[in-house]
PDB file of C-alpha atoms in Angstrom:
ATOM      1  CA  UNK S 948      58.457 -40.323 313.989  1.00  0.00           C
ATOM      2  CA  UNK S 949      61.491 -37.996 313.787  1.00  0.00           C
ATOM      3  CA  UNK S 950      64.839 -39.593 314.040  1.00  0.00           C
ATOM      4  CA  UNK S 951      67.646 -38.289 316.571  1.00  0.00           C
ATOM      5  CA  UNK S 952      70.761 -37.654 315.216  1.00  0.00           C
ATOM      6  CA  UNK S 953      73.349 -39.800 316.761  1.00  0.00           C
ATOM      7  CA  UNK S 954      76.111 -38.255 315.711  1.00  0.00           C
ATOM      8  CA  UNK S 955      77.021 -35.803 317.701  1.00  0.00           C
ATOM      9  CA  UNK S 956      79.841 -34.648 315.540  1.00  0.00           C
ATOM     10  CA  UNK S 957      77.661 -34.326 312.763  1.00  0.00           C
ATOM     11  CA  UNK S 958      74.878 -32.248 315.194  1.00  0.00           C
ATOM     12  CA  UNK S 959      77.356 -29.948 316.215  1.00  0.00           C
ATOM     13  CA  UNK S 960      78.193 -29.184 312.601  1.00  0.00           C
ATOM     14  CA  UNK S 961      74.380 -28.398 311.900  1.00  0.00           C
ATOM     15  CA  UNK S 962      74.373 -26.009 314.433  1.00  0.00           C
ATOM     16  CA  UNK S 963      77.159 -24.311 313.458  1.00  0.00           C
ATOM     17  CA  UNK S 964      76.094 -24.055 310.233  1.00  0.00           C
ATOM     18  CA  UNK S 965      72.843 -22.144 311.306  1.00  0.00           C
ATOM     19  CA  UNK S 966      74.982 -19.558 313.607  1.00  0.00           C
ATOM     20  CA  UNK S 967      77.186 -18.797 310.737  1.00  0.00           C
ATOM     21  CA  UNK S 968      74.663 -18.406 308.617  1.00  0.00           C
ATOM     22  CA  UNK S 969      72.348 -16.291 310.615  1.00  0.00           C
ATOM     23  CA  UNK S 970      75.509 -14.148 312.051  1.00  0.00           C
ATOM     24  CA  UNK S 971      76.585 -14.029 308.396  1.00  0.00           C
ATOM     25  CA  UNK S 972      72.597 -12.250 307.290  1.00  0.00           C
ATOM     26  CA  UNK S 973      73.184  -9.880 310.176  1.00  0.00           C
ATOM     27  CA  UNK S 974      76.775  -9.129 309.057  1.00  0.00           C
ATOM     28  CA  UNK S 975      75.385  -8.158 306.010  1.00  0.00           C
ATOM     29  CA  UNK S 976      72.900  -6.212 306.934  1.00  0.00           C
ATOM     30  CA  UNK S 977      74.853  -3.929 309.192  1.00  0.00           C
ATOM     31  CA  UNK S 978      77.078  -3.432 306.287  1.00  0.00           C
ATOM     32  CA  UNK S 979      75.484  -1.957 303.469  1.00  0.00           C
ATOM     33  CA  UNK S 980      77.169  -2.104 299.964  1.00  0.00           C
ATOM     34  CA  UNK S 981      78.586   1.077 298.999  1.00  0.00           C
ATOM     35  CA  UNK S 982      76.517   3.117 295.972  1.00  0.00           C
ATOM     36  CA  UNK S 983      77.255   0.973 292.641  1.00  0.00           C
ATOM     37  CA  UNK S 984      79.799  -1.087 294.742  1.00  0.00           C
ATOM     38  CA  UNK S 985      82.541   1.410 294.501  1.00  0.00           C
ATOM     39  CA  UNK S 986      84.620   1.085 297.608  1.00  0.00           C
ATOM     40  CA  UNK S 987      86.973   3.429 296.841  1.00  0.00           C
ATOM     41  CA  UNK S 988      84.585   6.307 297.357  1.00  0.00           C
ATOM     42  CA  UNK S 989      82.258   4.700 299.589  1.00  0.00           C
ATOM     43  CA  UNK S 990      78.853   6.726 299.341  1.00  0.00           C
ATOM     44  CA  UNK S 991      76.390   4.856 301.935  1.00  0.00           C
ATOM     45  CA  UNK S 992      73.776   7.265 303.393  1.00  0.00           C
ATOM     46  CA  UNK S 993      74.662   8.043 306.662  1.00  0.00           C
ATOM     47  CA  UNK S 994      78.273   8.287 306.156  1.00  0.00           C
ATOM     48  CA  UNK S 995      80.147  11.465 307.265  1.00  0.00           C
ATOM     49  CA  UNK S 996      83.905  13.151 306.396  1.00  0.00           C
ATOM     50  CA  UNK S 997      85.620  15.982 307.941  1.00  0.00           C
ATOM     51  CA  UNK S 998      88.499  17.516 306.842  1.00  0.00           C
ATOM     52  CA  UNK S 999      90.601  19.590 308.404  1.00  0.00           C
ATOM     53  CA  UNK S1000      93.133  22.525 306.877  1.00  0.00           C
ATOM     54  CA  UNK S1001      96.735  21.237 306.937  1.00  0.00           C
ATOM     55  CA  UNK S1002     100.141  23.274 305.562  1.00  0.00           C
ATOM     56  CA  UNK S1003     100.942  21.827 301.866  1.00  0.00           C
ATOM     57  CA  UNK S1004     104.356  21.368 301.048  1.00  0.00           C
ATOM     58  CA  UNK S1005     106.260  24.564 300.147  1.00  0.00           C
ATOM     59  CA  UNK S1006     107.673  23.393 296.715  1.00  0.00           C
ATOM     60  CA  UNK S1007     103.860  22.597 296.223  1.00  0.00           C
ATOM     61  CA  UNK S1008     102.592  25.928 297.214  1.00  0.00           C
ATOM     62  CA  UNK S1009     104.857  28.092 295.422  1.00  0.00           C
ATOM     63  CA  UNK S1010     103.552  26.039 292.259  1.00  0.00           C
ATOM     64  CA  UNK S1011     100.166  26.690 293.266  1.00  0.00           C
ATOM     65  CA  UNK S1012     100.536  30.403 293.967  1.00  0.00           C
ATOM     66  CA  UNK S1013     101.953  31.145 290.015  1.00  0.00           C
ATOM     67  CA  UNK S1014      98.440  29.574 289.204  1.00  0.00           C
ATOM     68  CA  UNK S1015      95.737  30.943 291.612  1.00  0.00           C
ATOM     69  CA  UNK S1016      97.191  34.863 292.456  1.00  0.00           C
ATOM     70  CA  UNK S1017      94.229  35.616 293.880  1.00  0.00           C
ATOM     71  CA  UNK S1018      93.308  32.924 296.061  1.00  0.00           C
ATOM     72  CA  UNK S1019      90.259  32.748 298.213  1.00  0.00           C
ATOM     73  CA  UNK S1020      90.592  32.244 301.997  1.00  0.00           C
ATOM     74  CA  UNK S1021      91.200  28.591 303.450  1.00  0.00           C
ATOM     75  CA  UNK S1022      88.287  27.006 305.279  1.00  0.00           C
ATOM     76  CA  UNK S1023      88.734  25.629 308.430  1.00  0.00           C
ATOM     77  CA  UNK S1024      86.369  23.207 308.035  1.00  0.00           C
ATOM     78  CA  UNK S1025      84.424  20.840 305.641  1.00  0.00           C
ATOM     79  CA  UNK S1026      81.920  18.410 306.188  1.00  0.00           C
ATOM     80  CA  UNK S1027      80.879  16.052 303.691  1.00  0.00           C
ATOM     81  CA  UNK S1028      77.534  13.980 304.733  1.00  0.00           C
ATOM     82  CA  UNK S1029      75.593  11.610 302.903  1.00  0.00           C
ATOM     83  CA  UNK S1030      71.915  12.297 302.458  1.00  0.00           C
ATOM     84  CA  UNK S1031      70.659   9.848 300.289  1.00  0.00           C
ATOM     85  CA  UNK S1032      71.493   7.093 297.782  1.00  0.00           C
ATOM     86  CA  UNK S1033      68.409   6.188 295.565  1.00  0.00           C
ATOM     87  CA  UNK S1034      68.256   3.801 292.770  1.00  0.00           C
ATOM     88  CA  UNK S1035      66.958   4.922 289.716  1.00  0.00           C
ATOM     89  CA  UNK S1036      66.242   3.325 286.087  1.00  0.00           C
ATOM     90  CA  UNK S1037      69.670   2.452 285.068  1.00  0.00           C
ATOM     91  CA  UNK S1038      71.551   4.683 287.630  1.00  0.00           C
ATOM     92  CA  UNK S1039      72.189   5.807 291.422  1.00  0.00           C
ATOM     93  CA  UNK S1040      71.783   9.168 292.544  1.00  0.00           C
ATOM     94  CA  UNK S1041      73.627  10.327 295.755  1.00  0.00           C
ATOM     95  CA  UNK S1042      72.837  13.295 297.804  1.00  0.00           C
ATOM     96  CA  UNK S1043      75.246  14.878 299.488  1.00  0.00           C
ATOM     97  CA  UNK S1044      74.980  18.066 301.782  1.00  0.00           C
ATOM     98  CA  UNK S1045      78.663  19.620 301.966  1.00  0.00           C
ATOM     99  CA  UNK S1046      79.436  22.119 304.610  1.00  0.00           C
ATOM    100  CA  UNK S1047      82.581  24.715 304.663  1.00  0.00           C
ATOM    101  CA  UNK S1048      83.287  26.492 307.737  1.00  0.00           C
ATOM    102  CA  UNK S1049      85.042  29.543 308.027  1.00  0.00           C
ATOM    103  CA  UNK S1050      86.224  32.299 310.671  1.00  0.00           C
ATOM    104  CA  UNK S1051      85.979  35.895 308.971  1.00  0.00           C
ATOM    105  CA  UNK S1052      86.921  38.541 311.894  1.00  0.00           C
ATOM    106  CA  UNK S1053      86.002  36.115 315.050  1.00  0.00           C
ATOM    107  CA  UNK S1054      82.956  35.183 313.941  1.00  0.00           C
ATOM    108  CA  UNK S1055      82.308  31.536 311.955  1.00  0.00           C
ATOM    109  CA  UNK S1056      80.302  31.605 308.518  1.00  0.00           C
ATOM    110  CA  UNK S1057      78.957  28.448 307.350  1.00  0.00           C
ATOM    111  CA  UNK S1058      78.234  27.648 303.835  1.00  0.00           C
ATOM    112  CA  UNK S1059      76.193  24.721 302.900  1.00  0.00           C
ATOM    113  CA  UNK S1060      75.698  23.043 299.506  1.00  0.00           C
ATOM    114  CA  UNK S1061      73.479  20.071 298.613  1.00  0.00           C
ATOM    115  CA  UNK S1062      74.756  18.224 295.540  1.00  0.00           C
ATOM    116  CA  UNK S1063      73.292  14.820 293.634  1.00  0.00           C
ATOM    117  CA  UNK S1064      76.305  12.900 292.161  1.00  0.00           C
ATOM    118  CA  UNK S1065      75.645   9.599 289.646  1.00  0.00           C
ATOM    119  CA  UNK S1066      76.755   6.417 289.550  1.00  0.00           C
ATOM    120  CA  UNK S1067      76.901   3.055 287.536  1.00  0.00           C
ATOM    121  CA  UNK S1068      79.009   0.024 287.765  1.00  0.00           C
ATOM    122  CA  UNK S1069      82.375   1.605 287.817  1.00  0.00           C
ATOM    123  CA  UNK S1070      81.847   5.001 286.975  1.00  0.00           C
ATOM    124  CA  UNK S1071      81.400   8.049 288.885  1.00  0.00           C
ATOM    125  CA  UNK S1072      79.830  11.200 287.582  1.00  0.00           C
ATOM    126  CA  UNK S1073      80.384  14.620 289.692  1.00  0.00           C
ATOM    127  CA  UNK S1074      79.303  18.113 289.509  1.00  0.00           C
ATOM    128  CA  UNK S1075      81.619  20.894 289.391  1.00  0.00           C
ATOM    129  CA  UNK S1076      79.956  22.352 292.667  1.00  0.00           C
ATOM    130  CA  UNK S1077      81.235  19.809 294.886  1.00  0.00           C
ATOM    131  CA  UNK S1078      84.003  18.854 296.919  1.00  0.00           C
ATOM    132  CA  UNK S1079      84.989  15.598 295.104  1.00  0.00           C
ATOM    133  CA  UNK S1080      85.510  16.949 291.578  1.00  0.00           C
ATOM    134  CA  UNK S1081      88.797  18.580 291.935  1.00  0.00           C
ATOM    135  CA  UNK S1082      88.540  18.718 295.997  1.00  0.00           C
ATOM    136  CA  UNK S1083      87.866  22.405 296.445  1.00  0.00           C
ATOM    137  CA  UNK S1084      85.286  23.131 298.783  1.00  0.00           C
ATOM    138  CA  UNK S1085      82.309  24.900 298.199  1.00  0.00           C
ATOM    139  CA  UNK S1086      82.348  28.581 299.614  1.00  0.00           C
ATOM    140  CA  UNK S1087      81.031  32.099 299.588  1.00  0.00           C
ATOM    141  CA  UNK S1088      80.507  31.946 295.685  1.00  0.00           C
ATOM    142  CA  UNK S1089      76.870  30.000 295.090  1.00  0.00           C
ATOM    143  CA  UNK S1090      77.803  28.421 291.748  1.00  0.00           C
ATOM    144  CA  UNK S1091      74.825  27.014 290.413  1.00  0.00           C
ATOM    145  CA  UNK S1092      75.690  25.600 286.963  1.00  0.00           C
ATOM    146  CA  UNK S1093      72.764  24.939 283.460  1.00  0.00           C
ATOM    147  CA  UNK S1094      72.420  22.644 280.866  1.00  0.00           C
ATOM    148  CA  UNK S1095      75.350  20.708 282.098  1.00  0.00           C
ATOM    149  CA  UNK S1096      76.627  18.371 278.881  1.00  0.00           C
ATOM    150  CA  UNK S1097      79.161  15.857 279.437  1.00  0.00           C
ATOM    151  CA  UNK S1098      80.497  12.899 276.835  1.00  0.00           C
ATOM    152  CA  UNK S1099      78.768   9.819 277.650  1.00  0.00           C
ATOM    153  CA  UNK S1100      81.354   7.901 276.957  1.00  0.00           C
ATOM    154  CA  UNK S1101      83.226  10.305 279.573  1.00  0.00           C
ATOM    155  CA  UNK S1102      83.265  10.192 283.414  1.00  0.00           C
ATOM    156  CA  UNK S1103      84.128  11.682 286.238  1.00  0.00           C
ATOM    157  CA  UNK S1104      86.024   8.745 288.053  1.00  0.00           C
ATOM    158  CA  UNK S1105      86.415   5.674 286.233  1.00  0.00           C
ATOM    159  CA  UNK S1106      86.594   1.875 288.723  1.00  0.00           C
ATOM    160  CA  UNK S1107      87.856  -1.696 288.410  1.00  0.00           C
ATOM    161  CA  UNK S1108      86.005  -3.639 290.673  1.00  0.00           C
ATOM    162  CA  UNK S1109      84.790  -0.862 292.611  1.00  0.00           C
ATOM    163  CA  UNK S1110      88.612   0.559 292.885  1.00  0.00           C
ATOM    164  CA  UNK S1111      91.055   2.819 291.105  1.00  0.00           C
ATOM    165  CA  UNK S1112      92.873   0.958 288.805  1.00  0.00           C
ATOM    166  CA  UNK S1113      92.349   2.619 285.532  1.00  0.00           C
ATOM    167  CA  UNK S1114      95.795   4.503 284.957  1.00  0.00           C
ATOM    168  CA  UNK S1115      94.139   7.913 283.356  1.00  0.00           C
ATOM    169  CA  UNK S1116      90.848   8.785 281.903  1.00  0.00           C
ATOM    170  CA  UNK S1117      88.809  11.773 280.391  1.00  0.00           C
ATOM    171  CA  UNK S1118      85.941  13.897 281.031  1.00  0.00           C
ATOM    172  CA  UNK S1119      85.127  16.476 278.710  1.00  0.00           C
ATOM    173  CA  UNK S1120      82.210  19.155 280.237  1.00  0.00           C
ATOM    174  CA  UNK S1121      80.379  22.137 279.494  1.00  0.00           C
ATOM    175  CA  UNK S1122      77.257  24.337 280.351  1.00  0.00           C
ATOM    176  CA  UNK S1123      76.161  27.754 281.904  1.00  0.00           C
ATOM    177  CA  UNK S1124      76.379  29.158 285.136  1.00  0.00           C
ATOM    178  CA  UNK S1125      75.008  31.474 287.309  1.00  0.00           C
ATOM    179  CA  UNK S1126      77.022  32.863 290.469  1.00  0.00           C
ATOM    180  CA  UNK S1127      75.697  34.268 293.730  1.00  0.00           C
ATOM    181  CA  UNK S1128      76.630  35.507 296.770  1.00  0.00           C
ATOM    182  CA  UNK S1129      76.033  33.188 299.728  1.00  0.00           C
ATOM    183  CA  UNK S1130      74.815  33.881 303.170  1.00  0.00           C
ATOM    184  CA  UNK S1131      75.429  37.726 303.811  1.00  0.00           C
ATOM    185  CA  UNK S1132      78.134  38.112 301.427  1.00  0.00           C
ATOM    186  CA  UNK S1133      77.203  41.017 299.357  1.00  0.00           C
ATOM    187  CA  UNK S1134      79.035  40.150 296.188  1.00  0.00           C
ATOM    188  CA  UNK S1135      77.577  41.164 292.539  1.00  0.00           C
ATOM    189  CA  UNK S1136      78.744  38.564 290.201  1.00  0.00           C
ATOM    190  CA  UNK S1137      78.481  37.536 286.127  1.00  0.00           C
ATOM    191  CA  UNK S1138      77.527  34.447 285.547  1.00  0.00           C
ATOM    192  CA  UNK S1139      78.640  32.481 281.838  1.00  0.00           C
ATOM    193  CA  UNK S1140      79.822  29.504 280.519  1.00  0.00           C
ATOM    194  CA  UNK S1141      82.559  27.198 280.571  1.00  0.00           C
ATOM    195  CA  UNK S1142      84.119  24.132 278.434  1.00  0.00           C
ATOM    196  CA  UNK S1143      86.507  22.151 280.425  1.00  0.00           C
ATOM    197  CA  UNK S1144      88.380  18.856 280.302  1.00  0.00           C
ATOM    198  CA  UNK S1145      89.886  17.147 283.163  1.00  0.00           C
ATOM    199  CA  UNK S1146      92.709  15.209 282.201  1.00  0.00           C
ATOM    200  CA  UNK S1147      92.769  12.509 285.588  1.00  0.00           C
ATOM    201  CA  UNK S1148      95.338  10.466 285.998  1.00  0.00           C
ATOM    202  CA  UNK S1149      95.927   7.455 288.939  1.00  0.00           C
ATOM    203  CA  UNK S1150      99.454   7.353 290.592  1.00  0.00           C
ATOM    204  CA  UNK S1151     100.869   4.555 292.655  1.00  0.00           C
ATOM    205  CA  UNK S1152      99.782   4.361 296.272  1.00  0.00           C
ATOM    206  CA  UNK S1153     101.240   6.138 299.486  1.00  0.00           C
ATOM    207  CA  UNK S1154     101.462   6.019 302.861  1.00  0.00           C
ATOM    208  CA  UNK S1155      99.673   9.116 304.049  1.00  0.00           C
ATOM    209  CA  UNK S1156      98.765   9.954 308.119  1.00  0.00           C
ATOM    210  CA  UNK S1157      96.025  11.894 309.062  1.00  0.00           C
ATOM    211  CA  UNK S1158      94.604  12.635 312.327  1.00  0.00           C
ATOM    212  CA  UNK S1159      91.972   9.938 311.475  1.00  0.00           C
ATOM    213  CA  UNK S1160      94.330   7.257 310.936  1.00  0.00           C
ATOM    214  CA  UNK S1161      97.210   6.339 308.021  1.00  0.00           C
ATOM    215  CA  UNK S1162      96.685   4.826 304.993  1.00  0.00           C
ATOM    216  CA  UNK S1163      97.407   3.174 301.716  1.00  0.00           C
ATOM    217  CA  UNK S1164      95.788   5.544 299.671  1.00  0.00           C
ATOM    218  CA  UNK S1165      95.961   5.809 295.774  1.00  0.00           C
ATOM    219  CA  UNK S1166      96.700   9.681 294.359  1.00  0.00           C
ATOM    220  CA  UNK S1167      94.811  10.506 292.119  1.00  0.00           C
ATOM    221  CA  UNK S1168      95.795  13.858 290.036  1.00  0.00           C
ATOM    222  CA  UNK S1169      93.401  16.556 288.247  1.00  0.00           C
ATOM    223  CA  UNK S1170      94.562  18.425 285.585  1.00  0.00           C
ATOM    224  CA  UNK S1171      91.843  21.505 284.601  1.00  0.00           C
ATOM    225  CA  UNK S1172      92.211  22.645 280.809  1.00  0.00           C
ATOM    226  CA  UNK S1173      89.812  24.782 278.793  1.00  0.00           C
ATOM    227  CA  UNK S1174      87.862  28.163 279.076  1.00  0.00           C
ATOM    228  CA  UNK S1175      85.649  29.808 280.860  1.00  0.00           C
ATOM    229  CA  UNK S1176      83.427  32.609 279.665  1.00  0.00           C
ATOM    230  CA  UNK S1177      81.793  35.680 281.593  1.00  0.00           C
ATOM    231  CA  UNK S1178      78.420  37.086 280.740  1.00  0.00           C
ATOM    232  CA  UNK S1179      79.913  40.603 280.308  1.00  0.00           C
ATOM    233  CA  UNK S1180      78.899  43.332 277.242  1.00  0.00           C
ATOM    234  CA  UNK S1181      81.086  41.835 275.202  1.00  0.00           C
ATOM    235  CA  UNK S1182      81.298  38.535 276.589  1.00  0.00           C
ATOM    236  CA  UNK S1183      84.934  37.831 277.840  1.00  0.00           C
ATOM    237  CA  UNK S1184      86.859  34.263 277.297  1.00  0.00           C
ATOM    238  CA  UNK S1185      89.396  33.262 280.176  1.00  0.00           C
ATOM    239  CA  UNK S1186      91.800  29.847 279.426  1.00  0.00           C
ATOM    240  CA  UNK S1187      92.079  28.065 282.500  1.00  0.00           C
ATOM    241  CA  UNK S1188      95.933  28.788 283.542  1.00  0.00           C
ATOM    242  CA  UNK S1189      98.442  26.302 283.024  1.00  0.00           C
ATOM    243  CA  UNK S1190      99.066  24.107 285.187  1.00  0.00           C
ATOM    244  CA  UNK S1191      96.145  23.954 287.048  1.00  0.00           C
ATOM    245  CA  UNK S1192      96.479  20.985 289.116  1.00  0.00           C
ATOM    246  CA  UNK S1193      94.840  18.915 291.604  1.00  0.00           C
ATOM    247  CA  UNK S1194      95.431  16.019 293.933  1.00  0.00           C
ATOM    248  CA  UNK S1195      93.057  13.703 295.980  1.00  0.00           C
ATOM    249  CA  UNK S1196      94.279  10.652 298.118  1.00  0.00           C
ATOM    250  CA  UNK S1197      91.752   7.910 298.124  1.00  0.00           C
ATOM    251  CA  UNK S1198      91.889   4.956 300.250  1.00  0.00           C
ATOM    252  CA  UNK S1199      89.685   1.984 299.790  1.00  0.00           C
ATOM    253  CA  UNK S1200      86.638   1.716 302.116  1.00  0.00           C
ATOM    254  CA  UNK S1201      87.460   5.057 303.377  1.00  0.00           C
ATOM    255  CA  UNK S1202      87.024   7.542 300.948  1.00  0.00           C
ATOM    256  CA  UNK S1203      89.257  10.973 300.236  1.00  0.00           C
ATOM    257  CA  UNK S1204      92.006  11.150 302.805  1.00  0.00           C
ATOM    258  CA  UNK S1205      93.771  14.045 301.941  1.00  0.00           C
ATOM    259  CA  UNK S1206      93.105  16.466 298.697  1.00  0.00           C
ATOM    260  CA  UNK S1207      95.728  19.436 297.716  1.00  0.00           C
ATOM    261  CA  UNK S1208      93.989  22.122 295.335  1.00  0.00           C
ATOM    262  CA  UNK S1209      95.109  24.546 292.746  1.00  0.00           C
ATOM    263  CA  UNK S1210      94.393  27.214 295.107  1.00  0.00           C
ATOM    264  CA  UNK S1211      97.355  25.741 297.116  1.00  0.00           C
ATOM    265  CA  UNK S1212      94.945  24.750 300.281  1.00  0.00           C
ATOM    266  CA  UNK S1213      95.738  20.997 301.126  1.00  0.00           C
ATOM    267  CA  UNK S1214      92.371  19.197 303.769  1.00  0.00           C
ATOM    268  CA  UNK S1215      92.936  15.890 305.310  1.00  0.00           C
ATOM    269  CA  UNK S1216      90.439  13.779 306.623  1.00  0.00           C
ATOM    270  CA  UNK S1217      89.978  14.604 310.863  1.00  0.00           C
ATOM    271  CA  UNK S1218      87.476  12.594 311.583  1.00  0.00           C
ATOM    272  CA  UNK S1219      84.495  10.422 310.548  1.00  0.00           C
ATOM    273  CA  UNK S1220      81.701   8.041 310.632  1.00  0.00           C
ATOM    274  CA  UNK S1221      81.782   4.953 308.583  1.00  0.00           C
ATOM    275  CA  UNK S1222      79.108   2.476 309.879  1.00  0.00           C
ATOM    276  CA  UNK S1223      80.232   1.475 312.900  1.00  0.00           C
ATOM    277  CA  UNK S1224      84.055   3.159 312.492  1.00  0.00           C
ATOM    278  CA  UNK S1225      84.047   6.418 314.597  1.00  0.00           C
TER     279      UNK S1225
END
């Protein structure tokens, strides 16, 4: 025969216990971890960004005009959404489908690019095709890049517990490339090869306001060295310009915030969905 507790004390402890433990499972399971548990760039499928164009700075964008003369056009829009995260044999693979959005004589083009980023504990590997490698969106130029070797010592992003306190790293890439014209854009275009090093560097956090919110974000600079080579008869080298420079904000749990590009377009985050954060 089953005993009654008789202290009541002691009862109401038990079932506390079992609410806070089954709140606590259902906690955790409407908050998935995010891919390799980096929460600075918190890839979860289902998760959205938007940016929105913002002026730069004008010290900032006189630097950045020396560099890119011929700059493309400014989208008014990106949207970065996450596909999928899958787990595979010693690494994660996120899909991500990235969408610019532009107005070319009253009429909005929209460019869309799927890309498959890699992850392990603490270390972030990303293609040059997507938004999160030096935060230039994707655009009326298709690049579809070959045979893409990187160190693997070398990463992308390098994490402390999931966050960005490594003060500068390396990644040393190269491969071929093929260039196409997107959408209707008639546009005949060599393709080639490049060898590139970004030098990446972590600065000390900032308060920085977006239409989304404000936040503690940590900048995180992008310097592009190297060469790039163009399938012409003869072949033609380019060195990447001096001082070509890029900046991303990243705030924990959020993701990018705000990015300013050697093209001299600055994007901050408008809106998005995080779980439940609308």
């Amino acid at each position: 025969m089953s005993v009654p507790l008789r202290n009541p004390t002691l009862a109401t402890l038990f079932v506390a216990a079992a609410v806070i433990a089954h709140g606590g499972n259902a906690e955790a399971q409407r908050k998935p971890k995010p891919a390799c548990g980096i929460k600075a760039l918190p890839f979860i499928a289902g998760y959205q960004w938007v940016y929105a164009p913002v002026a730069p700075p004008e010290e900032v964008s006189a630097q950045a005009a020396k560099v890119a003369a011929n700059k493309p056009k400014q989208f008014d829009k990106v949207t970065i959404k996450v596909a999928s995260v899958e787990e595979l044999e010693g690494r994660t693979e996120i899909t991500l489908e990235e969408i610019s959005e532009v107005d070319v004589e009253g009429e909005t083009k929209t460019f869309t690019r799927t890309t498959k980023l890699s992850c392990v504990a603490n270390a972030l590997d990303v293609p040059p095709q997507s938004f999160f490698f030096v935060g230039e969106p994707g655009g009326t130029v298709k690049l579809e890049v070959e045979g893409l070797e990187r160190n693997p010592e070398h990463h992308s992003y390098v994490f402390q517990l999931g966050t960005l306190r490594v003060p500068e790293w390396l990644e040393n890439i190269k491969g071929k490339f093929a260039r196409n014209s997107a959408n209707d854009v008639e546009l005949s275009l060599p393709g080639g090869s490049f060898d590139l090093q970004r030098i990446v560097k972590r600065g000390a956090p900032e308060s920085i306001t977006t239409l989304y919110g404000t936040y503690d974000a940590t900048p995180v600079q992008v310097e592009l060295v190297g060469s790039v080579t163009l399938a012409y008869e003869p072949p033609e080298e380019f060195s990447i310009p001096a001082n070509t420079v890029n900046k991303l904000w990243i705030a924990d749990n959020v993701g990018v915030v705000q990015v300013f590009n050697s093209n001299g377009h600055m994007f901050q985050l408008n809106e998005a969905t995080l779980g439940d954060k609308k």
